[in-house]
mmCIF file of C-alpha atoms in Angstrom:
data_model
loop_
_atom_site.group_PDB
_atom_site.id
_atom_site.type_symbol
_atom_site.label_atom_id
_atom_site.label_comp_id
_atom_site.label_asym_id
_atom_site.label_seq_id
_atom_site.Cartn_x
_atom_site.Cartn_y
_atom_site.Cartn_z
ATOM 1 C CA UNK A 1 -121.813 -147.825 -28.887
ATOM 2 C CA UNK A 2 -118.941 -145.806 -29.607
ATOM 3 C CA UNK A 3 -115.136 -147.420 -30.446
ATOM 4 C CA UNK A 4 -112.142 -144.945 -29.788
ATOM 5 C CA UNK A 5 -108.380 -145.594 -29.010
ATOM 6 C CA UNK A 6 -106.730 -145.227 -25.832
ATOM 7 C CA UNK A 7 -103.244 -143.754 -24.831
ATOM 8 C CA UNK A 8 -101.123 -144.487 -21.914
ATOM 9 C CA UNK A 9 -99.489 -141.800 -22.450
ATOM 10 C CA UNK A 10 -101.848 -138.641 -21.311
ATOM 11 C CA UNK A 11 -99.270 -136.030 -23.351
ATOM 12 C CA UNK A 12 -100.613 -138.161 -26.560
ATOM 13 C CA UNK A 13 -104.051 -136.867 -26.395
ATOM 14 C CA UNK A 14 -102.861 -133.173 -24.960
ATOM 15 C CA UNK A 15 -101.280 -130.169 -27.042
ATOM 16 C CA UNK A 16 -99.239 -127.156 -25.450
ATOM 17 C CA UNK A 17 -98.163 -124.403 -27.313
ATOM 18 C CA UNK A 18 -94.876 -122.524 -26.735
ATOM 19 C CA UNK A 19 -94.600 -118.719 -27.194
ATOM 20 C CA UNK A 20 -90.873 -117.395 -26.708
ATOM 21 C CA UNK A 21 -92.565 -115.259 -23.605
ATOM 22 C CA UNK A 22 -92.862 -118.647 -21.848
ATOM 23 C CA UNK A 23 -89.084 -119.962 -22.746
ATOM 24 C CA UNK A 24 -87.765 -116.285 -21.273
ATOM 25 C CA UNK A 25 -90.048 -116.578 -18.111
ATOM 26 C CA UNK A 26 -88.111 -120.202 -17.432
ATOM 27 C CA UNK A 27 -84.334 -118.299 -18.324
ATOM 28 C CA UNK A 28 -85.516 -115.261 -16.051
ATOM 29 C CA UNK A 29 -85.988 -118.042 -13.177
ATOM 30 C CA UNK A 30 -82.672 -119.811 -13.499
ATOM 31 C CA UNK A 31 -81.058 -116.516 -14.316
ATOM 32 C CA UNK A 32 -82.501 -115.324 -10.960
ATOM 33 C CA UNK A 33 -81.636 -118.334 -8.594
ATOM 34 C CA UNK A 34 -85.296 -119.213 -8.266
ATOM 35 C CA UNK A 35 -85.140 -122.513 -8.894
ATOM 36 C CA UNK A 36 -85.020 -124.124 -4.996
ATOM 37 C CA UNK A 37 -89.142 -122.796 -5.115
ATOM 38 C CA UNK A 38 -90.450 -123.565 -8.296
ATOM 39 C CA UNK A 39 -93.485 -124.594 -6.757
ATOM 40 C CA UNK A 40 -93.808 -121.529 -5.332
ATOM 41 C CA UNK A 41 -92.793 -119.313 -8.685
ATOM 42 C CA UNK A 42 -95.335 -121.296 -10.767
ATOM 43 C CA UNK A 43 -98.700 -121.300 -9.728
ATOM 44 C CA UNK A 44 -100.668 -124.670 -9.709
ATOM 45 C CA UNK A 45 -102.649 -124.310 -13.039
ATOM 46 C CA UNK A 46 -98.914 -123.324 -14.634
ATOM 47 C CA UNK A 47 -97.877 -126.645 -13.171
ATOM 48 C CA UNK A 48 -100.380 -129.059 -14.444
ATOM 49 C CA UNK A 49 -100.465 -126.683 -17.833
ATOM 50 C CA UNK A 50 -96.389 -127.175 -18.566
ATOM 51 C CA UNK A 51 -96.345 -130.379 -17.268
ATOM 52 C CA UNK A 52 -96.634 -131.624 -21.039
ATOM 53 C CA UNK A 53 -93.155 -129.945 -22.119
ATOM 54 C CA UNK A 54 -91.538 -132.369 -19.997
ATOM 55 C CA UNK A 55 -92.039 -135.316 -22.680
ATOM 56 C CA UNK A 56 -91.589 -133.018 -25.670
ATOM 57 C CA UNK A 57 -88.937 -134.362 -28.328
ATOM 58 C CA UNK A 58 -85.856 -132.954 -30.300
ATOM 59 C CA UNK A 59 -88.165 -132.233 -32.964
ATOM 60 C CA UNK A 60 -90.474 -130.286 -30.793
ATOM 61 C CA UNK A 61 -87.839 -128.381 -29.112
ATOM 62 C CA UNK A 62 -85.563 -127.290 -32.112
ATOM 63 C CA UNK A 63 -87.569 -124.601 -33.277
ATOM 64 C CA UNK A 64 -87.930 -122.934 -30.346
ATOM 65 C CA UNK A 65 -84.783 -122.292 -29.426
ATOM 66 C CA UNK A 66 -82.800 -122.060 -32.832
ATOM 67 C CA UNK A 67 -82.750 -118.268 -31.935
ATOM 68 C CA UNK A 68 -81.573 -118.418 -27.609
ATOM 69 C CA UNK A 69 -77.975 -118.253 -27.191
ATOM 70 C CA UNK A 70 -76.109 -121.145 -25.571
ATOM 71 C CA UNK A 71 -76.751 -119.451 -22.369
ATOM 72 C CA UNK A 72 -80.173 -119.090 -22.454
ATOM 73 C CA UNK A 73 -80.237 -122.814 -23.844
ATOM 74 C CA UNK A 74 -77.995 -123.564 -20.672
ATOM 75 C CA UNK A 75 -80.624 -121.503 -18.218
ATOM 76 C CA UNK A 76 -83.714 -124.044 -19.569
ATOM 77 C CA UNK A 77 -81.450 -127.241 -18.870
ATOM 78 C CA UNK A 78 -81.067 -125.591 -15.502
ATOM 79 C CA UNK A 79 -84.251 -124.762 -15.372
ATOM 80 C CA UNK A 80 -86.288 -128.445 -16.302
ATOM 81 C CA UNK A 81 -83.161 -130.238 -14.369
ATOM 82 C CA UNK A 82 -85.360 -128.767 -11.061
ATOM 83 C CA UNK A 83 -88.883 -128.907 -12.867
ATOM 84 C CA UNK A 84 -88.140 -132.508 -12.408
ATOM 85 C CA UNK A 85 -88.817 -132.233 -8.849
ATOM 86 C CA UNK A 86 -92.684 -130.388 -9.327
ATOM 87 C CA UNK A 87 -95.411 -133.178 -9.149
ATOM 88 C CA UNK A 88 -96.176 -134.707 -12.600
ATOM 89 C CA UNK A 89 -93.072 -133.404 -14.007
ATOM 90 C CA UNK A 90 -90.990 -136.284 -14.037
ATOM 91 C CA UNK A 91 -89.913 -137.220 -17.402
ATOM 92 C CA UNK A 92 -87.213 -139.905 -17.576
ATOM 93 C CA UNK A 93 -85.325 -140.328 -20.787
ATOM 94 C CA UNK A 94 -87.494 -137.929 -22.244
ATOM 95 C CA UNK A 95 -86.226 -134.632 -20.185
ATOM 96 C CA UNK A 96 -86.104 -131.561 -22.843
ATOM 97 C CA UNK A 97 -82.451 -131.519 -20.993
ATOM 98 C CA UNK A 98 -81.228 -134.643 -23.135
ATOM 99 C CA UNK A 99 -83.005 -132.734 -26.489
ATOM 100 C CA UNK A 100 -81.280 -129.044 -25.026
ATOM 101 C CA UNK A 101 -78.006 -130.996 -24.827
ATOM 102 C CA UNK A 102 -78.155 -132.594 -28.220
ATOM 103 C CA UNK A 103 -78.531 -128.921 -29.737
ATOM 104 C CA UNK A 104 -75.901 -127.432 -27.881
ATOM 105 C CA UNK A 105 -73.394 -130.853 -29.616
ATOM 106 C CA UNK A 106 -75.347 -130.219 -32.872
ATOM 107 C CA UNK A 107 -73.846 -125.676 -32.191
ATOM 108 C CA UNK A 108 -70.599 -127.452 -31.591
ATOM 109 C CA UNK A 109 -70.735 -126.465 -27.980
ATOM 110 C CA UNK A 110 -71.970 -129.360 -25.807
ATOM 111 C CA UNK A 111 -72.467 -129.906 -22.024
ATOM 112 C CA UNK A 112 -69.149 -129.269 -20.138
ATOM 113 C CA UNK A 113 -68.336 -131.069 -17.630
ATOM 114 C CA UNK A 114 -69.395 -127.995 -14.804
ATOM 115 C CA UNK A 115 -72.928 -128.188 -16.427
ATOM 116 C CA UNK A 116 -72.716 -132.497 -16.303
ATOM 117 C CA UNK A 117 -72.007 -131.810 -13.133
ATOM 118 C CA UNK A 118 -74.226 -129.322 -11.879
ATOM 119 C CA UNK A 119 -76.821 -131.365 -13.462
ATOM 120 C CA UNK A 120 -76.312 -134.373 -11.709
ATOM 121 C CA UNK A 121 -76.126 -133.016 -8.194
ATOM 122 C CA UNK A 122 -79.909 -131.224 -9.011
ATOM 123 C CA UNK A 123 -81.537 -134.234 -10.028
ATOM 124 C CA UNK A 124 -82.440 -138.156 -9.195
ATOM 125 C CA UNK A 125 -83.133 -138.750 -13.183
ATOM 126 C CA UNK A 126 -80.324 -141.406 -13.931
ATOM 127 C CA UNK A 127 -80.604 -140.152 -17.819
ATOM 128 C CA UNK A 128 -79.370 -136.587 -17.437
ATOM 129 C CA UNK A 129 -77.641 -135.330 -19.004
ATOM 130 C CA UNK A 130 -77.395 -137.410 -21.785
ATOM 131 C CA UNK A 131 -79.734 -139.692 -22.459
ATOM 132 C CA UNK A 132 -80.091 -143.406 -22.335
ATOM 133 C CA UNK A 133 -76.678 -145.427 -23.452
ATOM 134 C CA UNK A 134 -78.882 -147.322 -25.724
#
């Protein structure tokens, strides 16, 4: 008989690894209005593979974009503001757009309010863009 541990959380017992080539393909996609079909940009085995950044933290996120401009951070918020709407995507108050957000404050820059706002009217998630209030 075997004894292991079990996770509700499937991104606990999953790994993804993030190459810059994958951050420019999401930029390239905002930067190109493609977002109203991501469904249709990312095929399904990109879908369930990505699925995992959704739920990635601060820590996870900082090192891969310490070298993207403020614009190209601004393109991924855009970006996993409508990856929110793929199946399995859905992330809450852990959406990499709270963790993009908190590095743009920590540049000094910040969301303005155009980007609040864009945000907000492209997504259901009552946390964007900043997170819970607790």
């Amino acid at each position: 008989m075997s004894i292991g541990t079990w996770s509700a959380d499937p991104a606990a017992s999953q790994s993804i690894t993030m190459s810059e080539q994958l951050l420019q393909s999401f930029i390239a996609l905002t930067e190109q209005q493609q977002l109203d079909d991501l469904s249709q940009q990312l095929s399904a085995q990109e879908q369930a593979d990505y699925a995992l950044l959704m739920r990635q933290n601060l820590a996870f996120w900082q090192p891969h974009v310490q070298e993207l401009s403020d614009a190209e951070i601004i393109a991924l918020m855009k970006f996993f503001t409508k990856a929110e709407q793929l199946p399995g995507w859905d992330a809450g108050d852990q959406s990499p757009v709270i963790a993009l957000g908190k590095i743009l404050k920590q540049r000094g820059t910040g969301i303005n309010k155009e980007l609040s706002l864009w945000i907000k009217a492209n997504s259901n998630n009552r946390f964007l863009p900043h997170g819970s209030l607790l």
